PDB file of C-alpha atoms in Angstrom:
ATOM      1  CA  MET O 144      75.207  75.305  -8.688  1.00  0.00           C
ATOM      2  CA  ALA O 145      78.122  77.247  -7.241  1.00  0.00           C
ATOM      3  CA  MET O 146      80.330  75.337  -4.867  1.00  0.00           C
ATOM      4  CA  CYS O 147      81.678  76.662  -1.523  1.00  0.00           C
ATOM      5  CA  SER O 148      85.349  76.016  -2.212  1.00  0.00           C
ATOM      6  CA  SER O 149      87.104  77.900  -5.014  1.00  0.00           C
ATOM      7  CA  SER O 150      90.079  75.584  -4.676  1.00  0.00           C
ATOM      8  CA  PHE O 151      88.358  72.315  -5.592  1.00  0.00           C
ATOM      9  CA  SER O 152      86.029  71.211  -8.372  1.00  0.00           C
ATOM     10  CA  SER O 153      82.650  69.676  -7.899  1.00  0.00           C
ATOM     11  CA  SER O 154      83.887  66.450  -9.339  1.00  0.00           C
ATOM     12  CA  SER O 155      86.740  66.410  -6.928  1.00  0.00           C
ATOM     13  CA  GLN O 156      84.498  66.903  -3.957  1.00  0.00           C
ATOM     14  CA  LYS O 157      81.994  64.289  -5.095  1.00  0.00           C
ATOM     15  CA  THR O 158      84.939  61.856  -5.638  1.00  0.00           C
ATOM     16  CA  TRP O 159      85.978  62.362  -2.058  1.00  0.00           C
ATOM     17  CA  ILE O 160      82.468  61.773  -0.771  1.00  0.00           C
ATOM     18  CA  VAL O 161      82.021  58.661  -2.966  1.00  0.00           C
ATOM     19  CA  HIS O 162      85.368  57.326  -1.654  1.00  0.00           C
ATOM     20  CA  GLY O 163      84.220  57.720   1.943  1.00  0.00           C
ATOM     21  CA  ILE O 164      80.908  55.949   1.214  1.00  0.00           C
ATOM     22  CA  LEU O 165      82.563  53.117  -0.687  1.00  0.00           C
ATOM     23  CA  ALA O 166      84.935  52.569   2.250  1.00  0.00           C
ATOM     24  CA  GLY O 167      81.952  52.397   4.600  1.00  0.00           C
ATOM     25  CA  THR O 168      80.314  49.771   2.299  1.00  0.00           C
ATOM     26  CA  ALA O 169      83.507  47.668   2.365  1.00  0.00           C
ATOM     27  CA  ILE O 170      83.483  47.769   6.136  1.00  0.00           C
ATOM     28  CA  ALA O 171      79.841  46.681   6.245  1.00  0.00           C
ATOM     29  CA  VAL O 172      80.628  43.746   4.026  1.00  0.00           C
ATOM     30  CA  ALA O 173      83.629  42.810   6.209  1.00  0.00           C
ATOM     31  CA  ILE O 174      81.455  42.611   9.362  1.00  0.00           C
ATOM     32  CA  GLY O 175      78.801  40.484   7.726  1.00  0.00           C
ATOM     33  CA  ALA O 176      76.268  43.339   7.270  1.00  0.00           C
ATOM     34  CA  SER O 177      76.031  42.940   3.504  1.00  0.00           C
ATOM     35  CA  ALA O 178      73.361  40.246   3.770  1.00  0.00           C
ATOM     36  CA  TYR O 179      71.251  42.473   5.862  1.00  0.00           C
ATOM     37  CA  LEU O 180      71.668  45.442   3.538  1.00  0.00           C
ATOM     38  CA  GLY O 181      70.796  43.133   0.631  1.00  0.00           C
ATOM     39  CA  ARG O 182      67.549  42.053   2.251  1.00  0.00           C
ATOM     40  CA  SER O 183      66.407  45.499   3.057  1.00  0.00           C
ATOM     41  CA  ARG O 184      66.982  48.600   1.048  1.00  0.00           C
ATOM     42  CA  LYS O 185      64.946  50.596   3.574  1.00  0.00           C
ATOM     43  CA  PHE O 186      67.630  50.498   6.183  1.00  0.00           C
ATOM     44  CA  ARG O 187      67.804  54.002   7.737  1.00  0.00           C
ATOM     45  CA  SER O 188      65.912  55.298   4.754  1.00  0.00           C
ATOM     46  CA  ARG O 189      63.677  57.922   6.385  1.00  0.00           C
ATOM     47  CA  VAL O 190      65.813  61.022   6.982  1.00  0.00           C
ATOM     48  CA  VAL O 191      65.059  64.426   8.578  1.00  0.00           C
ATOM     49  CA  GLY O 192      67.360  67.445   8.677  1.00  0.00           C
ATOM     50  CA  ILE O 193      67.003  69.503  11.797  1.00  0.00           C
ATOM     51  CA  ILE O 194      68.700  72.925  12.154  1.00  0.00           C
ATOM     52  CA  PRO O 195      68.946  73.765  15.911  1.00  0.00           C
ATOM     53  CA  ALA O 196      68.937  77.483  16.466  1.00  0.00           C
ATOM     54  CA  ARG O 197      69.133  79.565  19.639  1.00  0.00           C
ATOM     55  CA  TYR O 198      69.155  83.276  20.137  1.00  0.00           C
ATOM     56  CA  ALA O 199      71.341  83.498  23.243  1.00  0.00           C
ATOM     57  CA  SER O 200      75.048  83.105  22.507  1.00  0.00           C
ATOM     58  CA  SER O 201      78.000  84.391  24.572  1.00  0.00           C
ATOM     59  CA  ARG O 202      80.022  85.144  21.445  1.00  0.00           C
ATOM     60  CA  PHE O 203      77.251  86.329  19.092  1.00  0.00           C
ATOM     61  CA  GLU O 204      73.770  87.000  20.450  1.00  0.00           C
ATOM     62  CA  GLY O 205      71.004  86.658  17.800  1.00  0.00           C
ATOM     63  CA  LYS O 206      73.332  84.960  15.412  1.00  0.00           C
ATOM     64  CA  PRO O 207      70.710  83.024  13.406  1.00  0.00           C
ATOM     65  CA  LEU O 208      68.973  86.206  12.465  1.00  0.00           C
ATOM     66  CA  VAL O 209      72.067  88.167  11.333  1.00  0.00           C
ATOM     67  CA  GLN O 210      71.562  89.470   7.799  1.00  0.00           C
ATOM     68  CA  ILE O 211      73.849  87.989   5.141  1.00  0.00           C
ATOM     69  CA  LEU O 212      73.411  89.939   1.822  1.00  0.00           C
ATOM     70  CA  GLY O 213      69.810  90.620   2.633  1.00  0.00           C
ATOM     71  CA  LYS O 214      68.693  87.311   4.082  1.00  0.00           C
ATOM     72  CA  PRO O 215      68.781  85.964   7.642  1.00  0.00           C
ATOM     73  CA  MET O 216      71.584  83.394   8.130  1.00  0.00           C
ATOM     74  CA  ILE O 217      69.195  80.750   9.254  1.00  0.00           C
ATOM     75  CA  GLN O 218      67.277  81.151   5.937  1.00  0.00           C
ATOM     76  CA  ARG O 219      70.448  80.734   3.924  1.00  0.00           C
ATOM     77  CA  THR O 220      71.292  77.504   5.786  1.00  0.00           C
ATOM     78  CA  TRP O 221      67.657  76.234   5.334  1.00  0.00           C
ATOM     79  CA  GLU O 222      67.752  76.977   1.594  1.00  0.00           C
ATOM     80  CA  ARG O 223      71.091  75.103   1.146  1.00  0.00           C
ATOM     81  CA  SER O 224      69.736  72.189   3.211  1.00  0.00           C
ATOM     82  CA  LYS O 225      66.588  71.834   1.116  1.00  0.00           C
ATOM     83  CA  LEU O 226      68.875  70.977  -1.975  1.00  0.00           C
ATOM     84  CA  ALA O 227      70.088  67.757  -0.346  1.00  0.00           C
ATOM     85  CA  THR O 228      68.459  64.854  -2.104  1.00  0.00           C
ATOM     86  CA  THR O 229      68.536  62.444   0.932  1.00  0.00           C
ATOM     87  CA  LEU O 230      66.483  64.609   3.206  1.00  0.00           C
ATOM     88  CA  ASP O 231      62.776  63.869   3.343  1.00  0.00           C
ATOM     89  CA  HIS O 232      62.069  66.876   5.505  1.00  0.00           C
ATOM     90  CA  VAL O 233      63.913  69.926   6.992  1.00  0.00           C
ATOM     91  CA  VAL O 234      62.849  71.667  10.139  1.00  0.00           C
ATOM     92  CA  VAL O 235      64.235  74.341  12.392  1.00  0.00           C
ATOM     93  CA  ALA O 236      64.290  73.635  16.112  1.00  0.00           C
ATOM     94  CA  THR O 237      64.406  76.762  18.403  1.00  0.00           C
ATOM     95  CA  ASP O 238      63.347  77.930  21.852  1.00  0.00           C
ATOM     96  CA  ASP O 239      63.059  81.546  20.700  1.00  0.00           C
ATOM     97  CA  GLU O 240      59.911  83.029  19.215  1.00  0.00           C
ATOM     98  CA  ARG O 241      61.835  85.633  17.312  1.00  0.00           C
ATOM     99  CA  ILE O 242      63.672  82.906  15.393  1.00  0.00           C
ATOM    100  CA  ALA O 243      60.503  80.924  14.949  1.00  0.00           C
ATOM    101  CA  GLU O 244      58.608  83.898  13.476  1.00  0.00           C
ATOM    102  CA  CYS O 245      61.362  84.688  11.091  1.00  0.00           C
ATOM    103  CA  CYS O 246      61.659  81.017   9.884  1.00  0.00           C
ATOM    104  CA  ARG O 247      57.864  80.766   9.373  1.00  0.00           C
ATOM    105  CA  GLY O 248      58.071  83.906   7.306  1.00  0.00           C
ATOM    106  CA  PHE O 249      60.321  82.368   4.657  1.00  0.00           C
ATOM    107  CA  GLY O 250      58.372  79.036   4.692  1.00  0.00           C
ATOM    108  CA  ALA O 251      60.276  76.757   7.060  1.00  0.00           C
ATOM    109  CA  ASP O 252      58.601  74.308   9.409  1.00  0.00           C
ATOM    110  CA  VAL O 253      59.470  75.121  13.043  1.00  0.00           C
ATOM    111  CA  ILE O 254      59.490  72.877  16.089  1.00  0.00           C
ATOM    112  CA  MET O 255      59.539  74.817  19.364  1.00  0.00           C
ATOM    113  CA  THR O 256      61.927  73.295  21.943  1.00  0.00           C
ATOM    114  CA  SER O 257      62.660  74.059  25.618  1.00  0.00           C
ATOM    115  CA  GLU O 258      65.302  76.418  26.869  1.00  0.00           C
ATOM    116  CA  SER O 259      66.790  73.546  28.968  1.00  0.00           C
ATOM    117  CA  CYS O 260      68.465  71.941  25.963  1.00  0.00           C
ATOM    118  CA  ARG O 261      72.258  71.967  26.715  1.00  0.00           C
ATOM    119  CA  ASN O 262      73.383  71.636  23.151  1.00  0.00           C
ATOM    120  CA  GLY O 263      72.171  71.274  19.542  1.00  0.00           C
ATOM    121  CA  THR O 264      72.035  67.491  19.823  1.00  0.00           C
ATOM    122  CA  GLU O 265      69.629  67.551  22.669  1.00  0.00           C
ATOM    123  CA  ARG O 266      67.535  70.123  20.799  1.00  0.00           C
ATOM    124  CA  CYS O 267      67.472  67.858  17.830  1.00  0.00           C
ATOM    125  CA  ASN O 268      66.268  64.974  20.021  1.00  0.00           C
ATOM    126  CA  GLU O 269      63.459  66.984  21.495  1.00  0.00           C
ATOM    127  CA  ALA O 270      62.325  68.108  18.051  1.00  0.00           C
ATOM    128  CA  LEU O 271      62.476  64.547  16.783  1.00  0.00           C
ATOM    129  CA  GLU O 272      60.143  63.461  19.539  1.00  0.00           C
ATOM    130  CA  LYS O 273      57.614  66.194  18.586  1.00  0.00           C
ATOM    131  CA  LEU O 274      57.568  65.368  14.909  1.00  0.00           C
ATOM    132  CA  GLU O 275      54.481  63.488  13.741  1.00  0.00           C
ATOM    133  CA  LYS O 276      56.368  61.330  11.334  1.00  0.00           C
ATOM    134  CA  LYS O 277      58.943  58.721  12.297  1.00  0.00           C
ATOM    135  CA  TYR O 278      62.503  58.986  10.956  1.00  0.00           C
ATOM    136  CA  ASP O 279      65.501  56.594  10.960  1.00  0.00           C
ATOM    137  CA  VAL O 280      68.176  59.175  10.525  1.00  0.00           C
ATOM    138  CA  VAL O 281      68.460  62.681  11.988  1.00  0.00           C
ATOM    139  CA  VAL O 282      70.924  65.180  10.495  1.00  0.00           C
ATOM    140  CA  ASN O 283      72.094  67.905  12.835  1.00  0.00           C
ATOM    141  CA  ILE O 284      72.772  70.821  10.459  1.00  0.00           C
ATOM    142  CA  GLN O 285      74.659  73.726  12.023  1.00  0.00           C
ATOM    143  CA  GLY O 286      72.735  76.973  11.453  1.00  0.00           C
ATOM    144  CA  ASP O 287      75.974  79.033  11.302  1.00  0.00           C
ATOM    145  CA  GLU O 288      77.126  77.356   8.072  1.00  0.00           C
ATOM    146  CA  PRO O 289      75.174  79.398   5.466  1.00  0.00           C
ATOM    147  CA  LEU O 290      77.245  77.945   2.559  1.00  0.00           C
ATOM    148  CA  ILE O 291      76.893  74.240   3.616  1.00  0.00           C
ATOM    149  CA  GLU O 292      77.103  71.959   0.546  1.00  0.00           C
ATOM    150  CA  PRO O 293      74.060  69.748  -0.098  1.00  0.00           C
ATOM    151  CA  GLU O 294      76.464  67.080  -1.325  1.00  0.00           C
ATOM    152  CA  ILE O 295      78.078  66.955   2.076  1.00  0.00           C
ATOM    153  CA  ILE O 296      74.773  66.487   3.782  1.00  0.00           C
ATOM    154  CA  ASP O 297      74.000  63.615   1.375  1.00  0.00           C
ATOM    155  CA  GLY O 298      77.464  62.157   2.005  1.00  0.00           C
ATOM    156  CA  VAL O 299      77.087  61.886   5.829  1.00  0.00           C
ATOM    157  CA  VAL O 300      73.681  60.384   5.431  1.00  0.00           C
ATOM    158  CA  LYS O 301      74.702  57.745   2.893  1.00  0.00           C
ATOM    159  CA  ALA O 302      77.766  56.902   5.078  1.00  0.00           C
ATOM    160  CA  LEU O 303      75.517  56.124   8.037  1.00  0.00           C
ATOM    161  CA  GLN O 304      73.196  54.149   5.840  1.00  0.00           C
ATOM    162  CA  VAL O 305      75.939  51.792   4.674  1.00  0.00           C
ATOM    163  CA  THR O 306      77.724  51.452   8.004  1.00  0.00           C
ATOM    164  CA  PRO O 307      75.371  49.551  10.357  1.00  0.00           C
ATOM    165  CA  ASP O 308      77.829  49.390  13.266  1.00  0.00           C
ATOM    166  CA  ALA O 309      78.098  53.168  13.399  1.00  0.00           C
ATOM    167  CA  VAL O 310      75.497  55.210  15.222  1.00  0.00           C
ATOM    168  CA  PHE O 311      76.889  58.582  14.112  1.00  0.00           C
ATOM    169  CA  SER O 312      78.496  60.076  11.016  1.00  0.00           C
ATOM    170  CA  THR O 313      80.194  63.324  10.240  1.00  0.00           C
ATOM    171  CA  ALA O 314      82.623  64.968   7.848  1.00  0.00           C
ATOM    172  CA  VAL O 315      86.076  66.393   7.892  1.00  0.00           C
ATOM    173  CA  THR O 316      88.181  68.438   5.430  1.00  0.00           C
ATOM    174  CA  PRO O 317      91.845  69.424   5.142  1.00  0.00           C
ATOM    175  CA  LEU O 318      92.873  71.950   7.853  1.00  0.00           C
ATOM    176  CA  LYS O 319      94.783  75.019   6.835  1.00  0.00           C
ATOM    177  CA  PRO O 320      98.055  75.268   8.710  1.00  0.00           C
ATOM    178  CA  GLU O 321      97.185  78.797   9.958  1.00  0.00           C
ATOM    179  CA  ASP O 322      94.106  77.366  11.697  1.00  0.00           C
ATOM    180  CA  GLY O 323      96.135  74.737  13.630  1.00  0.00           C
ATOM    181  CA  VAL O 324      96.060  76.622  16.964  1.00  0.00           C
ATOM    182  CA  ASP O 325      92.582  78.162  16.541  1.00  0.00           C
ATOM    183  CA  PRO O 326      90.320  76.646  19.278  1.00  0.00           C
ATOM    184  CA  ASN O 327      87.205  77.472  17.106  1.00  0.00           C
ATOM    185  CA  ARG O 328      88.558  75.083  14.437  1.00  0.00           C
ATOM    186  CA  VAL O 329      87.916  71.556  15.813  1.00  0.00           C
ATOM    187  CA  LYS O 330      90.406  68.961  14.640  1.00  0.00           C
ATOM    188  CA  CYS O 331      89.756  65.236  14.103  1.00  0.00           C
ATOM    189  CA  VAL O 332      91.847  62.147  13.766  1.00  0.00           C
ATOM    190  CA  VAL O 333      90.506  59.040  11.947  1.00  0.00           C
ATOM    191  CA  ASP O 334      91.594  55.379  11.846  1.00  0.00           C
ATOM    192  CA  ASN O 335      92.420  53.464   8.731  1.00  0.00           C
ATOM    193  CA  ARG O 336      88.839  52.267   8.414  1.00  0.00           C
ATOM    194  CA  GLY O 337      87.222  55.670   8.469  1.00  0.00           C
ATOM    195  CA  TYR O 338      86.120  55.763  12.114  1.00  0.00           C
ATOM    196  CA  ALA O 339      86.769  58.696  14.362  1.00  0.00           C
ATOM    197  CA  ILE O 340      89.432  58.327  17.094  1.00  0.00           C
ATOM    198  CA  TYR O 341      89.246  61.747  18.704  1.00  0.00           C
ATOM    199  CA  PHE O 342      88.256  65.408  18.294  1.00  0.00           C
ATOM    200  CA  SER O 343      90.014  68.320  19.864  1.00  0.00           C
ATOM    201  CA  ARG O 344      90.137  72.104  19.913  1.00  0.00           C
ATOM    202  CA  GLY O 345      93.905  71.736  20.114  1.00  0.00           C
ATOM    203  CA  LEU O 346      96.198  70.555  17.291  1.00  0.00           C
ATOM    204  CA  ILE O 347      96.015  66.764  16.821  1.00  0.00           C
ATOM    205  CA  PRO O 348      98.144  64.940  16.332  1.00  0.00           C
ATOM    206  CA  TYR O 349     100.651  67.110  18.193  1.00  0.00           C
ATOM    207  CA  ASN O 350     104.336  66.544  17.434  1.00  0.00           C
ATOM    208  CA  LYS O 351     107.276  66.946  19.814  1.00  0.00           C
ATOM    209  CA  SER O 352     108.476  70.102  18.075  1.00  0.00           C
ATOM    210  CA  GLY O 353     105.326  71.843  19.328  1.00  0.00           C
ATOM    211  CA  LYS O 354     104.811  73.366  15.828  1.00  0.00           C
ATOM    212  CA  VAL O 355     102.322  72.802  13.042  1.00  0.00           C
ATOM    213  CA  ASN O 356     103.823  70.494  10.505  1.00  0.00           C
ATOM    214  CA  PRO O 357     102.893  71.982   7.033  1.00  0.00           C
ATOM    215  CA  ASP O 358     103.321  68.616   5.380  1.00  0.00           C
ATOM    216  CA  PHE O 359     100.937  66.662   7.673  1.00  0.00           C
ATOM    217  CA  PRO O 360      97.407  66.176   6.500  1.00  0.00           C
ATOM    218  CA  TYR O 361      95.499  67.620   9.563  1.00  0.00           C
ATOM    219  CA  MET O 362      91.761  67.282   9.384  1.00  0.00           C
ATOM    220  CA  LEU O 363      89.206  69.969  10.309  1.00  0.00           C
ATOM    221  CA  HIS O 364      85.857  68.762  11.660  1.00  0.00           C
ATOM    222  CA  LEU O 365      82.776  70.231   9.851  1.00  0.00           C
ATOM    223  CA  GLY O 366      79.819  70.762  12.113  1.00  0.00           C
ATOM    224  CA  ILE O 367      77.370  68.655  10.202  1.00  0.00           C
ATOM    225  CA  GLN O 368      76.533  65.233  11.810  1.00  0.00           C
ATOM    226  CA  SER O 369      73.945  62.523  11.393  1.00  0.00           C
ATOM    227  CA  PHE O 370      72.612  60.140  14.002  1.00  0.00           C
ATOM    228  CA  ASP O 371      70.687  56.873  14.010  1.00  0.00           C
ATOM    229  CA  SER O 372      67.434  58.147  15.477  1.00  0.00           C
ATOM    230  CA  LYS O 373      67.298  55.376  18.091  1.00  0.00           C
ATOM    231  CA  PHE O 374      70.748  56.269  19.301  1.00  0.00           C
ATOM    232  CA  LEU O 375      69.883  59.967  19.472  1.00  0.00           C
ATOM    233  CA  LYS O 376      67.403  59.172  22.269  1.00  0.00           C
ATOM    234  CA  VAL O 377      70.135  57.174  24.036  1.00  0.00           C
ATOM    235  CA  TYR O 378      72.596  60.046  23.636  1.00  0.00           C
ATOM    236  CA  SER O 379      70.385  62.497  25.427  1.00  0.00           C
ATOM    237  CA  GLU O 380      70.128  60.139  28.381  1.00  0.00           C
ATOM    238  CA  LEU O 381      73.902  59.642  28.695  1.00  0.00           C
ATOM    239  CA  GLN O 382      75.628  61.711  31.355  1.00  0.00           C
ATOM    240  CA  PRO O 383      78.160  64.259  30.338  1.00  0.00           C
ATOM    241  CA  THR O 384      81.681  62.821  30.096  1.00  0.00           C
ATOM    242  CA  PRO O 385      85.030  64.216  31.211  1.00  0.00           C
ATOM    243  CA  LEU O 386      86.569  64.697  27.738  1.00  0.00           C
ATOM    244  CA  GLN O 387      83.297  66.184  26.425  1.00  0.00           C
ATOM    245  CA  GLN O 388      83.248  68.740  29.203  1.00  0.00           C
ATOM    246  CA  GLU O 389      86.964  69.581  29.008  1.00  0.00           C
ATOM    247  CA  GLU O 390      86.895  70.146  25.204  1.00  0.00           C
ATOM    248  CA  ASP O 391      83.259  71.350  25.102  1.00  0.00           C
ATOM    249  CA  LEU O 392      82.650  69.037  22.183  1.00  0.00           C
ATOM    250  CA  GLU O 393      79.431  67.039  22.352  1.00  0.00           C
ATOM    251  CA  GLN O 394      80.576  64.391  19.878  1.00  0.00           C
ATOM    252  CA  LEU O 395      83.183  63.280  22.385  1.00  0.00           C
ATOM    253  CA  LYS O 396      80.396  61.816  24.574  1.00  0.00           C
ATOM    254  CA  VAL O 397      79.698  59.357  21.711  1.00  0.00           C
ATOM    255  CA  LEU O 398      83.235  58.139  21.591  1.00  0.00           C
ATOM    256  CA  GLU O 399      83.793  58.044  25.360  1.00  0.00           C
ATOM    257  CA  ASN O 400      80.775  55.688  25.665  1.00  0.00           C
ATOM    258  CA  GLY O 401      82.269  53.286  23.122  1.00  0.00           C
ATOM    259  CA  TYR O 402      80.085  53.947  20.168  1.00  0.00           C
ATOM    260  CA  LYS O 403      81.410  54.110  16.601  1.00  0.00           C
ATOM    261  CA  MET O 404      81.440  57.262  14.456  1.00  0.00           C
ATOM    262  CA  LYS O 405      81.917  57.098  10.691  1.00  0.00           C
ATOM    263  CA  VAL O 406      83.802  59.945   9.150  1.00  0.00           C
ATOM    264  CA  ILE O 407      83.852  61.012   5.434  1.00  0.00           C
ATOM    265  CA  LYS O 408      86.574  63.210   3.923  1.00  0.00           C
ATOM    266  CA  VAL O 409      85.452  66.086   1.657  1.00  0.00           C
ATOM    267  CA  ASP O 410      87.081  69.045  -0.001  1.00  0.00           C
ATOM    268  CA  HIS O 411      85.176  72.047   1.497  1.00  0.00           C
ATOM    269  CA  GLU O 412      86.479  75.409   2.536  1.00  0.00           C
ATOM    270  CA  ALA O 413      84.557  75.924   5.834  1.00  0.00           C
ATOM    271  CA  HIS O 414      82.954  79.256   6.242  1.00  0.00           C
ATOM    272  CA  GLY O 415      81.166  79.125   9.628  1.00  0.00           C
ATOM    273  CA  VAL O 416      79.942  82.319  11.361  1.00  0.00           C
ATOM    274  CA  ASP O 417      81.421  82.301  14.979  1.00  0.00           C
ATOM    275  CA  THR O 418      81.734  85.979  15.542  1.00  0.00           C
ATOM    276  CA  PRO O 419      80.297  89.184  14.092  1.00  0.00           C
ATOM    277  CA  ASP O 420      83.575  89.697  12.129  1.00  0.00           C
ATOM    278  CA  ASP O 421      82.875  86.496  10.189  1.00  0.00           C
ATOM    279  CA  VAL O 422      79.750  88.043   8.569  1.00  0.00           C
ATOM    280  CA  GLU O 423      81.703  90.465   6.470  1.00  0.00           C
ATOM    281  CA  LYS O 424      84.040  87.659   5.365  1.00  0.00           C
ATOM    282  CA  ILE O 425      81.084  85.507   4.240  1.00  0.00           C
ATOM    283  CA  GLU O 426      79.460  88.403   2.317  1.00  0.00           C
ATOM    284  CA  SER O 427      82.763  89.193   0.602  1.00  0.00           C
ATOM    285  CA  LEU O 428      83.171  85.580  -0.428  1.00  0.00           C
ATOM    286  CA  MET O 429      79.558  85.410  -1.724  1.00  0.00           C
ATOM    287  CA  ARG O 430      80.106  88.542  -3.834  1.00  0.00           C
ATOM    288  CA  GLU O 431      83.278  87.094  -5.277  1.00  0.00           C
ATOM    289  CA  ARG O 432      81.398  83.978  -6.347  1.00  0.00           C
ATOM    290  CA  ASN O 433      78.193  85.740  -7.485  1.00  0.00           C
ATOM    291  CA  LEU O 434      76.088  83.935  -4.834  1.00  0.00           C
ATOM    292  CA  SER O 435      72.924  85.836  -4.037  1.00  0.00           C
TER     293      SER O 435
END
């Protein structure tokens, strides 16, 4: 299977993911959770992947349906997600019948959600409530990452499964220096135990020279995130927080309310579609790598 990043090998990426998972396991042992995990191998075992999709967008209206080498972007994201081994089910959650009709056409299960959802996490929660089966973990898969790696999906799921004191997990990858001041590239800082400290659209950490330090290992946040399903319901009931609103980053509401978020580090060259100009870049990359 072709990998997203041309700079790193499959074995390198998997090593990073395994490293993050093993670190989470060590933490679980340290807090006395190993006994619990030993008793029950079914902890957070039922997993659903939800791809929230909306038609309206200030920067790119109709983005989920944009064609990328002959397929709608939402279809490419769905196909990549289906390759993840930890997901028992993958659905698309949308409030738009055009997106729903397209997704049903290529075989995806669709959950219709209300237009009042303020973000993808709230849309995931509504979709979860409408699903007939019960799930322990919900993976929020960004629909604008058509080259998302199945291994990264599996990595964030396993990280949450082995870290009982976390309610949320996500992934980061090395940030390119030229993306340091791009507000569309969300940065993340992590503590020594692999828990998120903060996310920002600005450069973090920010040194007193005011310039990007090419030797510092800045981290780029990848949009994929997984939630404990019980916490997802709590999240939707929490009021918006100041940092969340200022940065316009929904994951900050988790941190501001004192919940823990596990972060894994992966080698992945992010190729999200934020604007129409990104479509041509994605298609050129796919042609170079013979991805159809």
